[in-house]
Every structure is written in C-alpha cells, then in structure tokens.
Coordinates of C-alpha atoms in Angstrom, one line a residue:
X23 CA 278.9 141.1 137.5
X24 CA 280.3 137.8 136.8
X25 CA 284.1 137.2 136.9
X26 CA 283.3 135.8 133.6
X27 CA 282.3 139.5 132.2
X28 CA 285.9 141.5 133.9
X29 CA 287.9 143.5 131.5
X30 CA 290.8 145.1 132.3
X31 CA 290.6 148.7 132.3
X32 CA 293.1 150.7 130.0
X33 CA 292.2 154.0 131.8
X34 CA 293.1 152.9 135.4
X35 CA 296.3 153.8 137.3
X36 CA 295.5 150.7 139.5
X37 CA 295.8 148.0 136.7
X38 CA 299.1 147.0 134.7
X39 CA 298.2 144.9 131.8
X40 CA 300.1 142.4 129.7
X41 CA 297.5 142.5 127.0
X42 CA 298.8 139.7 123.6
X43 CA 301.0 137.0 124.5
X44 CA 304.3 136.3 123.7
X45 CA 306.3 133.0 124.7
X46 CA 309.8 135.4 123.9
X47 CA 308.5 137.7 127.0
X48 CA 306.7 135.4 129.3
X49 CA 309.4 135.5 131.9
X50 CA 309.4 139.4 131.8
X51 CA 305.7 139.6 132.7
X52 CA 306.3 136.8 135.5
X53 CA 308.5 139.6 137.0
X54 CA 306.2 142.6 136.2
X55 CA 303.6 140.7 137.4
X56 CA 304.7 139.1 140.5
X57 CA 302.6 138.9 143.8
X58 CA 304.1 138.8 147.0
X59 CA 303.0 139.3 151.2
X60 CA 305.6 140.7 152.5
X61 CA 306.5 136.6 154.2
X62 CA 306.4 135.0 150.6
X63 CA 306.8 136.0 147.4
X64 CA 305.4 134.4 143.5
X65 CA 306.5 134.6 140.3
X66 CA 303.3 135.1 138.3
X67 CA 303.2 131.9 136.0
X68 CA 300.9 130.6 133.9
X69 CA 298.5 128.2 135.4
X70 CA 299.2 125.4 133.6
X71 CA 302.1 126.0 132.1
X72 CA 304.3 124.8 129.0
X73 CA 304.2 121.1 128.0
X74 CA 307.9 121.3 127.0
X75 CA 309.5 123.7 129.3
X76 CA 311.1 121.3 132.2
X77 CA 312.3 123.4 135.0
X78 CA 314.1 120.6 136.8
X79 CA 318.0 121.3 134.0
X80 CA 320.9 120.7 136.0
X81 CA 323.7 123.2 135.3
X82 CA 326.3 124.9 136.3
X83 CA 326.2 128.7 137.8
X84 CA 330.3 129.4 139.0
X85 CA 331.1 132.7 140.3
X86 CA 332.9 135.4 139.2
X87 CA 331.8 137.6 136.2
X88 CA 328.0 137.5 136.6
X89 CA 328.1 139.5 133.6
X90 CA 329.3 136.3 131.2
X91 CA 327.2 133.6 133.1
X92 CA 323.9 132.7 131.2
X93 CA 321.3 130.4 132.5
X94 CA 319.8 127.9 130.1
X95 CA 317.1 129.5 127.9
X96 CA 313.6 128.7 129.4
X97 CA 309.9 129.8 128.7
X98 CA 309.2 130.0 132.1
X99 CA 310.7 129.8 135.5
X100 CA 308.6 129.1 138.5
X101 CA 309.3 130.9 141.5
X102 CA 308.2 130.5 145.2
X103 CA 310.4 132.3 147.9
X104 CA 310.4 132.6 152.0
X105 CA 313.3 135.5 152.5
X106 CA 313.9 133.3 155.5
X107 CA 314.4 129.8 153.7
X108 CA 318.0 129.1 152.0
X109 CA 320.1 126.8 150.2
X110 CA 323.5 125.9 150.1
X111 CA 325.0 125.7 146.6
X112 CA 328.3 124.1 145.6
X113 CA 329.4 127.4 143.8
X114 CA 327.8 130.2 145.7
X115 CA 327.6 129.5 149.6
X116 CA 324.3 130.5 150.9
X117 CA 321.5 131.5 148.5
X118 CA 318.3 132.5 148.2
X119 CA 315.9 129.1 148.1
X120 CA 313.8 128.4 145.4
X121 CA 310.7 125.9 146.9
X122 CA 308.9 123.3 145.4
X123 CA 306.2 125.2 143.0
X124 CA 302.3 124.8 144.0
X125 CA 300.8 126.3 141.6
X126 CA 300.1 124.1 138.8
X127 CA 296.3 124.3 137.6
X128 CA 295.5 122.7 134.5
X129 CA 292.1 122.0 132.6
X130 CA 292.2 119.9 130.0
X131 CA 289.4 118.8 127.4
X132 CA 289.0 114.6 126.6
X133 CA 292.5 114.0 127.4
X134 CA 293.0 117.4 125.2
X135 CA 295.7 119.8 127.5
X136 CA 295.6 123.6 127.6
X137 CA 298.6 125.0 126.1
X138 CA 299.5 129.0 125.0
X139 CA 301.9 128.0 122.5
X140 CA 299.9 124.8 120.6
X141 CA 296.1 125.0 121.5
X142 CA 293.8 127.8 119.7
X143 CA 293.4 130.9 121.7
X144 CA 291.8 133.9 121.2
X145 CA 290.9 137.1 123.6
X146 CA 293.7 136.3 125.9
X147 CA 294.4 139.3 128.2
X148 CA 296.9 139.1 131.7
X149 CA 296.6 141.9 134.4
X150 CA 297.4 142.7 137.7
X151 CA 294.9 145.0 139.6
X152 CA 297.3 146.5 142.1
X153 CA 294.2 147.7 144.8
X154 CA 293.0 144.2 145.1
X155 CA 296.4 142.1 144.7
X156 CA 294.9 140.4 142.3
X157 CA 296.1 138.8 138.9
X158 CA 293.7 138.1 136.4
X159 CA 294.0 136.3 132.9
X160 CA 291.1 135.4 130.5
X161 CA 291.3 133.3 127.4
X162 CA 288.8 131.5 125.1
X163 CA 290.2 127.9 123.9
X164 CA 288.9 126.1 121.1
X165 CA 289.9 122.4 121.5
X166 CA 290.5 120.3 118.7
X167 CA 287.2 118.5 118.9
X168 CA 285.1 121.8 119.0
X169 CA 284.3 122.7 122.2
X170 CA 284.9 126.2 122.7
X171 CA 285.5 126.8 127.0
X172 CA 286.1 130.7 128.0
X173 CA 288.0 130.6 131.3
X174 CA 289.0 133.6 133.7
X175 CA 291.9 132.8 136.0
X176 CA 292.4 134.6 139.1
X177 CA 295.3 134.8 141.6
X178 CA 295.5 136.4 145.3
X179 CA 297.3 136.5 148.2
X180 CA 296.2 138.0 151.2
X181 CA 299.1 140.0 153.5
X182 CA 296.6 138.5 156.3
X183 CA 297.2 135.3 155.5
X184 CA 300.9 135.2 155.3
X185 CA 301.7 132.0 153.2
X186 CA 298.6 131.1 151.4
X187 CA 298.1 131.4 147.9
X188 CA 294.4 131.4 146.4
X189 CA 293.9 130.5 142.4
X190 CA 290.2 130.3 141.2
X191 CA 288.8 130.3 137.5
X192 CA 285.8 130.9 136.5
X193 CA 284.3 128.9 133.1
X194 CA 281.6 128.7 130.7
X195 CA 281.1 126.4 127.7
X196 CA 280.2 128.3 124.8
X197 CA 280.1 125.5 122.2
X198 CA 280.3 121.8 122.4
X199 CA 280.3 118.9 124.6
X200 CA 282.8 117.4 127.0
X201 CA 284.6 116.2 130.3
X202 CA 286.9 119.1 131.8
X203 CA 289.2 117.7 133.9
X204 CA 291.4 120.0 136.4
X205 CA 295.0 119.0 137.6
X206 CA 296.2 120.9 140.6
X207 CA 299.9 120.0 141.1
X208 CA 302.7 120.2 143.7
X209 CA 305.9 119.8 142.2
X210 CA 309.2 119.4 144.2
X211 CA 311.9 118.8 140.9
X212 CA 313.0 122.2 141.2
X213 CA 316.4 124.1 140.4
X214 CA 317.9 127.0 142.7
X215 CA 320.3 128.3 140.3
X216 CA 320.8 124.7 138.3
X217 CA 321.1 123.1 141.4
X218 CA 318.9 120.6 143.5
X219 CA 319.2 122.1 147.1
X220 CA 316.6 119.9 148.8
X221 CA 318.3 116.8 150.7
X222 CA 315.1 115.1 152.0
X223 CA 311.3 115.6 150.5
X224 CA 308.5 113.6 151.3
X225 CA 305.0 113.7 149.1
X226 CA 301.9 112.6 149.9
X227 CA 297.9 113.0 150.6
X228 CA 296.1 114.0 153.6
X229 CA 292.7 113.4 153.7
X230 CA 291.9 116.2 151.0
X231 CA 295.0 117.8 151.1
X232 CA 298.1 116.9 148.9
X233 CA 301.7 117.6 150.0
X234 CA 304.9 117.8 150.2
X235 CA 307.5 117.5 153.0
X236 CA 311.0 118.7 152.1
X237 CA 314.0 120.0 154.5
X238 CA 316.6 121.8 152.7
X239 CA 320.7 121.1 152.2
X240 CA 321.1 123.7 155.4
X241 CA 318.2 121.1 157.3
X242 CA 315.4 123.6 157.0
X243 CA 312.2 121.9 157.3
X244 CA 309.4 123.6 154.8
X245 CA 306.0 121.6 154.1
X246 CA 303.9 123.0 150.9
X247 CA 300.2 122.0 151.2
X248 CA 297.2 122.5 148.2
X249 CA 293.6 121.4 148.2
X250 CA 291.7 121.1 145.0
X251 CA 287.9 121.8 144.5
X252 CA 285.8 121.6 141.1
X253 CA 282.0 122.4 140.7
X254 CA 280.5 119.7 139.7
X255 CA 282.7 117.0 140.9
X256 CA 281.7 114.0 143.0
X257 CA 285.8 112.3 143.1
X258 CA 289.3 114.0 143.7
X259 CA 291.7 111.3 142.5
X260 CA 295.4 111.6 143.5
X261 CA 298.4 110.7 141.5
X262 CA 301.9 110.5 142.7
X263 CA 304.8 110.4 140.9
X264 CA 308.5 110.6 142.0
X265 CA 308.7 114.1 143.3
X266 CA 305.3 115.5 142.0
X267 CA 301.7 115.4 143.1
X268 CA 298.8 116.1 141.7
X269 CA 294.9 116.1 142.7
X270 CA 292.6 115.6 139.6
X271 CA 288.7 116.7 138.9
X272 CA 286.1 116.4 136.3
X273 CA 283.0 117.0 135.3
X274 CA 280.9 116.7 132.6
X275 CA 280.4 119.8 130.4
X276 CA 277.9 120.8 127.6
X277 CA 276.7 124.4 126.3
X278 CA 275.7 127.1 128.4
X279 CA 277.2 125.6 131.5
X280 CA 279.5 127.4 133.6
X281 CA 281.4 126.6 136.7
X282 CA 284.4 127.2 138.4
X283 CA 287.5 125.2 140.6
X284 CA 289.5 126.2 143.2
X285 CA 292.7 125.6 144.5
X286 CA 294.4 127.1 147.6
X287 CA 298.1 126.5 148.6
X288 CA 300.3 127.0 151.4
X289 CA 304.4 127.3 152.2
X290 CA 305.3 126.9 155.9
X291 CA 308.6 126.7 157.1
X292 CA 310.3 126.5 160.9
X293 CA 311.8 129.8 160.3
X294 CA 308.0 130.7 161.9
X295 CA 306.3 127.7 163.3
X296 CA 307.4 124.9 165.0
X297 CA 308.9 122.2 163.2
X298 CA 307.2 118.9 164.0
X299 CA 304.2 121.1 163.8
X300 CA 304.2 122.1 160.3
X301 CA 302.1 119.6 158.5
X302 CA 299.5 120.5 160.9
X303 CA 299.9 124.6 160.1
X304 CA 299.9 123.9 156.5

C-alpha cells in the first residue's frame, strides 16, 4: 500500500489521532503528540510551520508565582531537547535548553507557500501510531493557481539511533501543473524561556549537509546537522541567512505524478561525544 493511501484507524488502541485542525489547540497536540528516544526529545510541529508566528520574542520569565507568569501567546512553539544540554538564564539559574529547531520542511507551489491557517485545505488528519513511533499528517492543498498536491508527512525517531530525526512525505499531483519546491531549514533564533542562551553559533554547508555549530551560555558545545533529498531534483541550493539555514529543491510537477523528499536531522552534543569531534558525528 502506498503511504499516499494510510488512514488513521479510529478502532486501534495503538493510534491517537488529532483528526480537524485548530490554530487555538496546535500547541496542545504538539504535546500529545510529541516523539522522543529516550536521549532527545521533539515537540511535534508542523512541518512548515506558520508564516506569522516568530519564535525568536524576547521577554521576560522572573520567578516567583509561576501561577501569574504568562508567556506571550504563540501558535506554535518549537521544541528540541537533550536532558543533558542546559542554559543559564538571567532569572532562573540553570534550565532546561531549548536547541536550535531542525525541522522545518516546506513545499511550496510557484513561489505559492503552504500554510494551515491561509492556503485551502481539505482532508487534513494528524496521528501518532504509538507501535511504530511514527507521526503521520495528510492534507490535500489547493494552491491559488489550481494545482491540487495531496501530501502525507511522516515523522520517526528511532531509539537505535539516539539523535536522529527522519521526516519524509509522500506526494501526488492530482490536478494542475507546476514547480514544487521543498525548503528544509535549520534555524538557531530560538528562545529558552524568552531568553537567547546560545553565546556562540556557527552555520554553514558541508558538502550535502547543512549545519549549525552553537555552544551554549554554560560552554556546551551542540552541532545540529540535516540533509535534504527530493525526487526528481538534479540541484540542492543553499541559503544562509543570519542565524538560519536552509537547503532548497524543485522539481517540475504535472498530473498524476507522485514523488516524495526526505529530510534527516541530527542533535549531538559533548555531553556524549567528543567535542572537537562533533561535526564529524553529526
């Protein structure tokens, strides 16, 4: 059976599924639906993500009565922990470190982008199939000039394979003509509780890797790695930005086609491997 033909099955104990979306409790199923290996744990975002949801705010989180404190309101908060990898923050000692987020996957249609809460959707369905450790999401999108793409995202990681994250989606044109063009991102702008605790961080490209290099407030070295593949492609560009890096693929599209891309990440920190030999591990 093709990817492209999985339903989630309402009668199985195995499977907890999302079912309609909602922007208002996105961040709830990123909880519910969270993957983890025991070494590293993921807050299950959406692929691509939400063009006006920055997670880079700056704010203020003093201690004392947690039960007062509110974070600023977000659709979305990316999450990418090592139990072992901390932060110092100005208000709260010690904490809990979130990492640069590597999971960024984004098609988009003739310049066209993906997004939940402003591109036409229908059939869109989220679960997690807890004998596989697998989350799955299928969609169909109709893009403003016609083409109608269904997609089936999958996510996995392997206890095996302590720190690697595997993404893959599966897609078929069903109407329509086009160029599909993938982004696969790195992003180091990120918060731990409002607050940047990365003192150094380093992007860049490795033959067909992308990366980044940080080492954290507390000089903990951590190097976050992805590799990008797309059917059909015969160039991976690379774009760099300040603190975010992205590998970008197209192809050509018509009716009837199907394909897929792949993207595999990895977090590796001297908490486990050596430290000058982490760009190597990862």
């Amino acid at each position: 059976m093709s990817l492209l033909d999985a339903r989630p099955d309402p009668d199985s104990s195995w499977q907890v599924i999302q079912g309609s979306f909602a922007v208002a409790d996105n961040r709830h199923w990123e909880s519910i639906l969270a993957l983890g290996t025991g070494y590293m744990s993921l807050r299950s975002t959406i692929d691509e993500g939400f063009s006006d949801d920055p997670q880079n705010r700056d704010y203020d989180w003093f201690p004392g009565n947690t039960t007062l404190l509110k974070a600023p309101t977000s659709k979305s908060k990316w999450g990418t922990y090592l139990p072992v990898v901390a932060g110092r923050h100005p208000f709260r000692r010690l904490s809990l470190m979130n990492l640069p987020y590597a999971l960024g996957l984004a098609p988009s249609v003739d310049g066209e982008h993906l997004d939940l809460e402003t591109s036409t959707i229908s059939n869109h369905q989220r679960w997690l199939d807890l004998a596989t450790a697998t989350l799955h999401r299928r969609l169909v999108w109709r893009t403003s000039s016609g083409m109608e793409i269904a997609l089936h995202f999958i996510r996995f990681t392997d206890p095996t394979q302590r720190f690697t994250c595997v993404q893959h989606c599966a897609f078929e044109i069903l109407t329509g003509s086009g160029t599909l063009t993938w982004t696969a991102t790195i992003d180091s702008d990120i918060r731990t509780n409002g607050y940047d605790a990365i003192a150094e961080r380093r992007i860049g490209q490795d033959q067909d890797l992308i990366f980044a290099d940080i080492t954290t407030s507390i000089d903990q070295r951590l190097v976050v790695a992805a590799g990008l593949h797309l059917d059909g492609a015969t160039t991976v560009d690379v774009v760099s930005e300040d603190r975010r890096i992205s590998q970008q693929a197209a192809c050509p599209c018509s009716a009837g086609q199907r394909g897929a891309v792949r993207k595999v990440s990895a977090v590796v920190a001297e908490a486990y491997f050596e430290r000058d030999r982490l760009p190597e591990v990862a």
